[in-house]
Amino acid sequence: MPAMHFVVCWPDGSKDTCYSPSTAIEKHLEVNHPYTLDEFVTLSTRALDEASERVKAKFGYYCSSAQDQSAVIVQKARQFTAQQQVIVEKITPVPV
């Protein structure tokens, strides 16, 4: 199951490289598409939940890294207002 990195540009211009344990993130987020903060949190959380479920289906346990990443996104999002915009700059496979 190929793990992915996705680079998020926050409303203040800061950037974070985030982790997904599977390609599920590509199904939920589009590169260079402006999302409101609320929309981004909803979609990224949904994608990371799906990725964690894929890990559980394959290995028998949820992915704590996906759950941690989701929590980090939610925490960072609290710094901004709901209608500010977030952009996913790229989604790439994690180098092996």
Short mmCIF file of N, CA and C in Angstrom, two decimals:
data_model
loop_
_atom_site.label_atom_id
_atom_site.label_comp_id
_atom_site.label_asym_id
_atom_site.label_seq_id
_atom_site.Cartn_x
_atom_site.Cartn_y
_atom_site.Cartn_z
N MET A 1 0.86 -1.17 0.00
CA MET A 1 0.00 0.00 0.00
C MET A 1 0.91 1.23 0.00
N PRO A 2 0.89 1.99 -1.10
CA PRO A 2 1.82 3.13 -1.18
C PRO A 2 1.39 4.30 -0.29
N ALA A 3 2.28 4.69 0.60
CA ALA A 3 2.04 5.86 1.45
C ALA A 3 2.25 7.12 0.62
N MET A 4 1.57 8.19 1.00
CA MET A 4 1.62 9.44 0.26
C MET A 4 1.94 10.61 1.19
N HIS A 5 2.61 11.62 0.63
CA HIS A 5 2.75 12.91 1.29
C HIS A 5 1.87 13.91 0.55
N PHE A 6 1.26 14.82 1.28
CA PHE A 6 0.55 15.92 0.64
C PHE A 6 0.94 17.21 1.33
N VAL A 7 1.28 18.22 0.51
CA VAL A 7 1.76 19.49 1.02
C VAL A 7 0.59 20.46 1.08
N VAL A 8 0.35 20.99 2.27
CA VAL A 8 -0.77 21.89 2.52
C VAL A 8 -0.23 23.30 2.72
N CYS A 9 -0.79 24.26 1.99
CA CYS A 9 -0.47 25.67 2.20
C CYS A 9 -1.64 26.29 2.98
N TRP A 10 -1.35 26.72 4.19
CA TRP A 10 -2.36 27.27 5.11
C TRP A 10 -2.63 28.74 4.81
N PRO A 11 -3.71 29.30 5.34
CA PRO A 11 -4.06 30.69 5.05
C PRO A 11 -2.96 31.72 5.38
N ASP A 12 -2.08 31.41 6.33
CA ASP A 12 -1.01 32.35 6.68
C ASP A 12 0.24 32.16 5.82
N GLY A 13 0.16 31.26 4.84
CA GLY A 13 1.29 31.01 3.95
C GLY A 13 2.23 29.92 4.42
N SER A 14 2.05 29.44 5.64
CA SER A 14 2.90 28.35 6.12
C SER A 14 2.52 27.06 5.39
N LYS A 15 3.49 26.15 5.32
CA LYS A 15 3.27 24.89 4.61
C LYS A 15 3.62 23.72 5.51
N ASP A 16 2.82 22.67 5.42
CA ASP A 16 3.07 21.44 6.14
C ASP A 16 3.06 20.28 5.16
N THR A 17 4.00 19.37 5.34
CA THR A 17 3.97 18.12 4.60
C THR A 17 3.27 17.10 5.48
N CYS A 18 2.14 16.62 4.98
CA CYS A 18 1.29 15.70 5.74
C CYS A 18 1.44 14.28 5.19
N TYR A 19 1.01 13.31 5.98
CA TYR A 19 1.20 11.90 5.66
C TYR A 19 -0.14 11.18 5.55
N SER A 20 -0.24 10.34 4.53
CA SER A 20 -1.37 9.42 4.40
C SER A 20 -0.79 8.03 4.13
N PRO A 21 -1.29 7.00 4.82
CA PRO A 21 -0.74 5.66 4.61
C PRO A 21 -1.18 5.00 3.31
N SER A 22 -2.04 5.66 2.54
CA SER A 22 -2.48 5.07 1.27
C SER A 22 -2.83 6.16 0.27
N THR A 23 -3.15 5.74 -0.93
CA THR A 23 -3.53 6.67 -2.00
C THR A 23 -4.95 7.20 -1.83
N ALA A 24 -5.64 6.83 -0.78
CA ALA A 24 -7.01 7.31 -0.55
C ALA A 24 -7.07 8.84 -0.58
N ILE A 25 -5.99 9.49 -0.19
CA ILE A 25 -5.96 10.95 -0.14
C ILE A 25 -6.23 11.55 -1.53
N GLU A 26 -5.75 10.87 -2.57
CA GLU A 26 -5.93 11.37 -3.94
C GLU A 26 -7.39 11.35 -4.38
N LYS A 27 -8.17 10.50 -3.76
CA LYS A 27 -9.58 10.39 -4.09
C LYS A 27 -10.39 11.55 -3.49
N HIS A 28 -9.88 12.14 -2.44
CA HIS A 28 -10.63 13.15 -1.70
C HIS A 28 -10.13 14.58 -1.89
N LEU A 29 -8.85 14.75 -2.20
CA LEU A 29 -8.29 16.09 -2.33
C LEU A 29 -7.69 16.30 -3.72
N GLU A 30 -7.86 17.50 -4.23
CA GLU A 30 -7.37 17.86 -5.55
C GLU A 30 -6.22 18.85 -5.41
N VAL A 31 -5.16 18.63 -6.15
CA VAL A 31 -4.01 19.53 -6.12
C VAL A 31 -4.37 20.88 -6.72
N ASN A 32 -3.92 21.95 -6.07
CA ASN A 32 -4.11 23.35 -6.49
C ASN A 32 -5.56 23.82 -6.48
N HIS A 33 -6.42 23.07 -5.83
CA HIS A 33 -7.82 23.49 -5.69
C HIS A 33 -7.97 24.23 -4.36
N PRO A 34 -8.51 25.46 -4.39
CA PRO A 34 -8.71 26.17 -3.12
C PRO A 34 -9.91 25.60 -2.35
N TYR A 35 -9.66 25.21 -1.12
CA TYR A 35 -10.71 24.70 -0.23
C TYR A 35 -10.92 25.68 0.91
N THR A 36 -12.16 25.85 1.34
CA THR A 36 -12.34 26.58 2.59
C THR A 36 -11.76 25.69 3.69
N LEU A 37 -11.40 26.30 4.78
CA LEU A 37 -10.81 25.54 5.87
C LEU A 37 -11.73 24.42 6.34
N ASP A 38 -13.01 24.73 6.51
CA ASP A 38 -13.97 23.71 6.93
C ASP A 38 -14.02 22.54 5.95
N GLU A 39 -14.06 22.87 4.66
CA GLU A 39 -14.13 21.83 3.63
C GLU A 39 -12.85 20.97 3.65
N PHE A 40 -11.70 21.62 3.78
CA PHE A 40 -10.44 20.89 3.81
C PHE A 40 -10.37 19.94 5.01
N VAL A 41 -10.76 20.42 6.17
CA VAL A 41 -10.73 19.58 7.37
C VAL A 41 -11.65 18.38 7.19
N THR A 42 -12.84 18.60 6.67
CA THR A 42 -13.79 17.51 6.45
C THR A 42 -13.23 16.49 5.46
N LEU A 43 -12.74 16.96 4.32
CA LEU A 43 -12.24 16.05 3.28
C LEU A 43 -10.97 15.32 3.70
N SER A 44 -10.05 16.03 4.32
CA SER A 44 -8.80 15.37 4.72
C SER A 44 -9.04 14.36 5.83
N THR A 45 -9.92 14.69 6.76
CA THR A 45 -10.26 13.74 7.83
C THR A 45 -10.92 12.50 7.26
N ARG A 46 -11.83 12.70 6.32
CA ARG A 46 -12.50 11.57 5.67
C ARG A 46 -11.48 10.70 4.93
N ALA A 47 -10.56 11.34 4.21
CA ALA A 47 -9.54 10.61 3.46
C ALA A 47 -8.62 9.82 4.39
N LEU A 48 -8.21 10.44 5.48
CA LEU A 48 -7.31 9.76 6.42
C LEU A 48 -8.03 8.63 7.16
N ASP A 49 -9.32 8.81 7.43
CA ASP A 49 -10.10 7.72 8.02
C ASP A 49 -10.18 6.53 7.06
N GLU A 50 -10.41 6.84 5.78
CA GLU A 50 -10.47 5.77 4.77
C GLU A 50 -9.12 5.08 4.65
N ALA A 51 -8.05 5.85 4.67
CA ALA A 51 -6.71 5.27 4.58
C ALA A 51 -6.44 4.36 5.77
N SER A 52 -6.85 4.78 6.95
CA SER A 52 -6.67 3.97 8.16
C SER A 52 -7.49 2.68 8.07
N GLU A 53 -8.68 2.77 7.50
CA GLU A 53 -9.51 1.57 7.30
C GLU A 53 -8.84 0.60 6.33
N ARG A 54 -8.20 1.13 5.30
CA ARG A 54 -7.47 0.27 4.35
C ARG A 54 -6.35 -0.48 5.06
N VAL A 55 -5.66 0.22 5.94
CA VAL A 55 -4.59 -0.42 6.72
C VAL A 55 -5.18 -1.53 7.58
N LYS A 56 -6.30 -1.24 8.23
CA LYS A 56 -6.95 -2.24 9.09
C LYS A 56 -7.36 -3.48 8.27
N ALA A 57 -7.90 -3.24 7.09
CA ALA A 57 -8.33 -4.36 6.24
C ALA A 57 -7.14 -5.24 5.85
N LYS A 58 -5.99 -4.62 5.64
CA LYS A 58 -4.81 -5.37 5.20
C LYS A 58 -4.02 -5.98 6.36
N PHE A 59 -3.88 -5.22 7.47
CA PHE A 59 -3.00 -5.65 8.55
C PHE A 59 -3.71 -6.00 9.85
N GLY A 60 -5.00 -5.67 9.95
CA GLY A 60 -5.75 -6.02 11.15
C GLY A 60 -5.76 -4.97 12.24
N TYR A 61 -5.21 -3.79 11.97
CA TYR A 61 -5.22 -2.70 12.96
C TYR A 61 -5.27 -1.37 12.22
N TYR A 62 -5.80 -0.36 12.90
CA TYR A 62 -5.88 0.98 12.31
C TYR A 62 -4.49 1.62 12.27
N CYS A 63 -4.34 2.60 11.40
CA CYS A 63 -3.07 3.31 11.26
C CYS A 63 -3.03 4.50 12.21
N SER A 64 -2.22 4.40 13.24
CA SER A 64 -2.12 5.49 14.21
C SER A 64 -1.52 6.75 13.58
N SER A 65 -0.68 6.59 12.57
CA SER A 65 -0.10 7.76 11.89
C SER A 65 -1.16 8.57 11.16
N ALA A 66 -2.13 7.89 10.56
CA ALA A 66 -3.23 8.59 9.89
C ALA A 66 -4.09 9.32 10.92
N GLN A 67 -4.35 8.67 12.03
CA GLN A 67 -5.15 9.29 13.09
C GLN A 67 -4.40 10.49 13.68
N ASP A 68 -3.10 10.36 13.88
CA ASP A 68 -2.29 11.47 14.38
C ASP A 68 -2.29 12.63 13.40
N GLN A 69 -2.14 12.33 12.11
CA GLN A 69 -2.11 13.38 11.09
C GLN A 69 -3.43 14.12 11.06
N SER A 70 -4.52 13.40 11.16
CA SER A 70 -5.84 14.02 11.21
C SER A 70 -5.94 14.98 12.40
N ALA A 71 -5.46 14.56 13.55
CA ALA A 71 -5.50 15.41 14.75
C ALA A 71 -4.65 16.67 14.57
N VAL A 72 -3.49 16.53 13.93
CA VAL A 72 -2.63 17.69 13.68
C VAL A 72 -3.33 18.68 12.76
N ILE A 73 -3.99 18.19 11.72
CA ILE A 73 -4.72 19.06 10.80
C ILE A 73 -5.83 19.81 11.53
N VAL A 74 -6.60 19.11 12.32
CA VAL A 74 -7.70 19.74 13.08
C VAL A 74 -7.14 20.80 14.02
N GLN A 75 -6.06 20.50 14.70
CA GLN A 75 -5.44 21.45 15.64
C GLN A 75 -4.94 22.69 14.91
N LYS A 76 -4.25 22.51 13.80
CA LYS A 76 -3.72 23.65 13.04
C LYS A 76 -4.86 24.50 12.50
N ALA A 77 -5.93 23.86 12.06
CA ALA A 77 -7.07 24.57 11.49
C ALA A 77 -7.71 25.53 12.49
N ARG A 78 -7.59 25.23 13.77
CA ARG A 78 -8.19 26.08 14.81
C ARG A 78 -7.57 27.48 14.86
N GLN A 79 -6.42 27.64 14.23
CA GLN A 79 -5.74 28.94 14.21
C GLN A 79 -6.38 29.92 13.22
N PHE A 80 -7.26 29.42 12.38
CA PHE A 80 -7.81 30.22 11.29
C PHE A 80 -9.34 30.25 11.35
N THR A 81 -9.94 31.09 10.51
CA THR A 81 -11.40 31.13 10.43
C THR A 81 -11.88 30.12 9.39
N ALA A 82 -13.12 29.70 9.56
CA ALA A 82 -13.69 28.61 8.75
C ALA A 82 -13.69 28.89 7.25
N GLN A 83 -13.80 30.15 6.85
CA GLN A 83 -13.90 30.46 5.43
C GLN A 83 -12.58 30.80 4.77
N GLN A 84 -11.49 30.85 5.54
CA GLN A 84 -10.19 31.08 4.93
C GLN A 84 -9.84 29.89 4.04
N GLN A 85 -8.93 30.13 3.09
CA GLN A 85 -8.64 29.09 2.10
C GLN A 85 -7.34 28.34 2.36
N VAL A 86 -7.38 27.08 2.00
CA VAL A 86 -6.25 26.15 2.08
C VAL A 86 -6.05 25.57 0.69
N ILE A 87 -4.80 25.37 0.32
CA ILE A 87 -4.51 24.75 -0.98
C ILE A 87 -3.58 23.55 -0.75
N VAL A 88 -3.91 22.44 -1.37
CA VAL A 88 -3.01 21.28 -1.39
C VAL A 88 -2.11 21.48 -2.60
N GLU A 89 -0.84 21.72 -2.34
CA GLU A 89 0.09 22.05 -3.43
C GLU A 89 0.56 20.84 -4.21
N LYS A 90 0.70 19.71 -3.53
CA LYS A 90 1.08 18.49 -4.26
C LYS A 90 0.78 17.27 -3.42
N ILE A 91 0.63 16.17 -4.11
CA ILE A 91 0.44 14.85 -3.49
C ILE A 91 1.43 13.92 -4.19
N THR A 92 2.33 13.34 -3.41
CA THR A 92 3.38 12.50 -3.99
C THR A 92 3.58 11.24 -3.16
N PRO A 93 4.05 10.17 -3.79
CA PRO A 93 4.36 8.96 -3.03
C PRO A 93 5.52 9.22 -2.06
N VAL A 94 5.46 8.60 -0.90
CA VAL A 94 6.56 8.68 0.05
C VAL A 94 7.72 7.86 -0.53
N PRO A 95 8.91 8.46 -0.62
CA PRO A 95 10.05 7.69 -1.15
C PRO A 95 10.31 6.46 -0.29
N VAL A 96 10.65 5.38 -0.95
CA VAL A 96 10.89 4.13 -0.24
C VAL A 96 12.33 4.02 0.17
#
